[in-house]
XYZ file of C-alpha atoms in Angstrom:
198
model
C 31.756 3.216 11.904
C 30.781 2.874 8.396
C 32.245 5.850 5.932
C 30.672 6.371 2.485
C 33.466 4.961 0.817
C 32.352 1.398 2.546
C 30.018 1.095 0.164
C 28.538 2.038 -3.880
C 25.808 4.523 -3.869
C 23.606 1.274 -4.603
C 24.510 -0.790 -1.757
C 23.970 1.888 0.183
C 20.150 2.271 -1.318
C 19.467 -1.147 -0.500
C 21.009 -1.151 3.145
C 19.080 1.981 3.662
C 15.762 0.625 2.304
C 16.096 -2.691 4.115
C 16.423 -1.133 7.105
C 14.131 1.770 7.179
C 11.290 -0.977 6.008
C 12.438 -3.206 9.084
C 12.268 0.121 11.627
C 8.445 0.525 10.503
C 7.947 -2.868 10.710
C 8.889 -3.063 14.358
C 8.153 0.311 15.618
C 5.256 1.754 13.002
C 5.873 4.720 11.074
C 4.966 7.326 14.174
C 8.070 5.744 15.620
C 10.031 6.187 12.544
C 12.815 8.925 11.430
C 15.144 8.598 8.433
C 17.863 9.719 11.885
C 17.031 6.314 13.026
C 17.632 4.518 9.818
C 21.229 6.429 9.495
C 22.222 5.209 12.833
C 21.074 2.134 12.650
C 23.295 1.894 9.451
C 25.955 3.717 10.734
C 26.043 6.637 8.644
C 25.095 9.895 8.700
C 21.311 11.270 7.915
C 23.234 13.601 5.637
C 23.966 10.668 3.457
C 20.371 9.685 3.662
C 19.433 12.819 2.019
C 22.235 12.666 -0.304
C 21.232 9.648 -1.821
C 17.398 9.986 -1.651
C 16.992 13.619 -1.881
C 14.659 14.535 0.979
C 12.672 12.763 3.235
C 9.575 12.209 1.265
C 11.135 10.389 -1.086
C 13.237 8.310 1.247
C 9.909 7.434 2.542
C 8.377 6.829 -0.522
C 10.993 4.501 -1.814
C 10.088 2.631 1.544
C 6.487 2.771 0.286
C 7.190 1.712 -2.686
C 8.853 -1.568 -1.734
C 5.742 -2.479 0.042
C 3.678 -1.693 -2.776
C 5.795 -3.894 -4.909
C 5.154 -6.959 -2.527
C 1.469 -6.161 -1.607
C 0.679 -6.134 -5.384
C 2.657 -9.581 -5.948
C 0.059 -10.681 -3.090
C -2.492 -9.787 -4.899
C -1.635 -11.218 -8.308
C -1.155 -14.703 -6.211
C -4.634 -14.006 -4.968
C -6.137 -13.451 -8.455
C -4.109 -16.567 -9.938
C -4.991 -18.633 -7.074
C -8.637 -18.048 -7.697
C -8.574 -19.083 -10.936
C -11.524 -16.760 -12.494
C -13.917 -17.788 -9.914
C -14.647 -14.896 -7.663
C -11.147 -12.113 -8.294
C -13.407 -9.176 -6.602
C -13.547 -11.515 -3.483
C -10.283 -12.833 -3.753
C -8.751 -9.403 -4.077
C -10.338 -8.379 -1.137
C -9.559 -11.506 1.145
C -5.856 -11.227 0.024
C -6.266 -7.085 1.094
C -7.943 -7.739 4.270
C -5.098 -10.636 5.154
C -1.966 -8.358 4.103
C -3.286 -5.229 5.927
C -3.329 -7.593 8.922
C -0.297 -9.252 8.614
C 1.913 -6.674 7.700
C -0.209 -4.226 9.843
C 2.670 -1.005 10.062
C 4.043 -1.110 6.549
C 0.533 -1.406 5.134
C -0.553 1.651 7.331
C 2.774 3.657 6.614
C 1.526 3.877 3.059
C -1.362 5.904 4.328
C 0.152 7.839 7.446
C 2.636 9.768 5.199
C 1.843 12.973 3.641
C 3.880 14.762 0.946
C 5.477 18.092 3.071
C 5.418 21.835 1.152
C 2.667 20.623 -0.700
C 4.910 18.285 -3.089
C 2.877 16.178 -5.302
C 3.433 12.399 -5.855
C 6.134 11.400 -8.237
C 5.553 10.174 -11.406
C 7.448 7.316 -10.991
C 5.299 6.225 -7.912
C 2.058 6.699 -9.519
C 1.929 3.691 -11.595
C 2.745 1.621 -8.672
C -0.548 3.012 -6.955
C -2.739 2.864 -10.331
C -1.989 -0.951 -10.704
C -3.740 -1.909 -7.858
C -7.210 -0.351 -9.154
C -6.004 -1.852 -12.554
C -6.536 -5.732 -11.271
C -9.738 -4.356 -9.684
C -11.130 -2.558 -12.723
C -10.337 -5.896 -15.090
C -12.816 -8.123 -14.000
C -15.631 -5.408 -13.703
C -15.475 -4.043 -16.656
C -17.450 -7.022 -18.357
C -20.560 -6.391 -15.884
C -20.167 -2.583 -16.877
C -20.262 -3.021 -21.442
C -16.863 -2.414 -21.329
C -17.604 1.188 -20.037
C -13.967 2.070 -18.580
C -15.089 4.955 -16.788
C -17.450 3.061 -14.856
C -15.359 0.257 -14.058
C -12.857 3.078 -12.975
C -15.348 4.515 -10.709
C -16.832 1.527 -9.346
C -12.991 0.426 -8.824
C -12.748 3.536 -6.396
C -15.681 2.883 -4.540
C -15.093 -0.855 -3.670
C -11.432 -0.034 -2.404
C -12.806 3.057 -0.557
C -15.697 0.290 1.282
C -12.621 -2.468 1.407
C -10.030 -0.101 2.927
C -12.827 1.196 5.592
C -13.445 -2.166 6.620
C -9.826 -3.139 7.127
C -9.403 0.301 9.169
C -12.022 -0.598 11.653
C -11.051 -3.913 11.943
C -7.797 -3.201 12.959
C -8.940 -0.859 15.442
C -11.005 -2.565 16.878
C -13.733 -0.773 16.091
C -15.740 -3.310 14.594
C -16.360 -4.898 17.755
C -17.496 -2.232 19.681
C -20.665 -2.099 17.436
C -20.851 -6.430 17.299
C -20.268 -6.129 13.580
C -19.484 -9.185 11.887
C -16.049 -10.017 10.862
C -14.053 -8.014 8.197
C -14.248 -10.719 5.778
C -17.823 -11.070 6.387
C -18.319 -7.861 5.854
C -16.327 -7.298 2.808
C -17.864 -9.952 1.259
C -21.405 -8.735 1.784
C -20.182 -5.329 0.667
C -18.894 -6.544 -2.462
C -21.961 -8.676 -3.479
C -24.154 -6.331 -3.071
C -22.383 -3.752 -4.712
C -22.118 -6.151 -8.054
C -25.527 -7.174 -7.652
C -26.465 -3.093 -7.585
C -23.899 -2.349 -10.761
C -25.578 -5.040 -12.953
C -28.572 -4.024 -12.121
C -27.858 -0.384 -13.871
């Protein structure tokens, strides 16, 4: 079994994060534990908490990697769209990522901070930049009214996210609904049409 002296703190951080993310991908967040990660990399659970501070902080660092990866996918989708339909491009990328990376994607929403702790300051910008991607194409439609763009971005996110969850849980099939892609495009088109009529 490895000992703490076998790796630097930086190496141990990478080792734990890589193993933690892989465990979530393979077994899902419901089967995740810091103890499993510690055992897998040959360290004690105390070492994990010594490096990250707590279970919550360990999960947040793993989820931060997912957010970084996911954000890269969204940026690439916008770039490939070349400004034609950025909101549609983002919605397609959102649905695709949630489907192909389901376990790590859903871990972002299944984890809840313990003891009424707030999310740390370093984590917040990783989430906020997703909304900034949506707000950017909305601003010209709303006469550069940031307050309205911010609200609209969150409504669009809630709608697309809901469609993803219903689709991935098989609930759309139960009600014989269209595919997640078709529903998402229709939702965006109708919502934007309503915005521009205000």
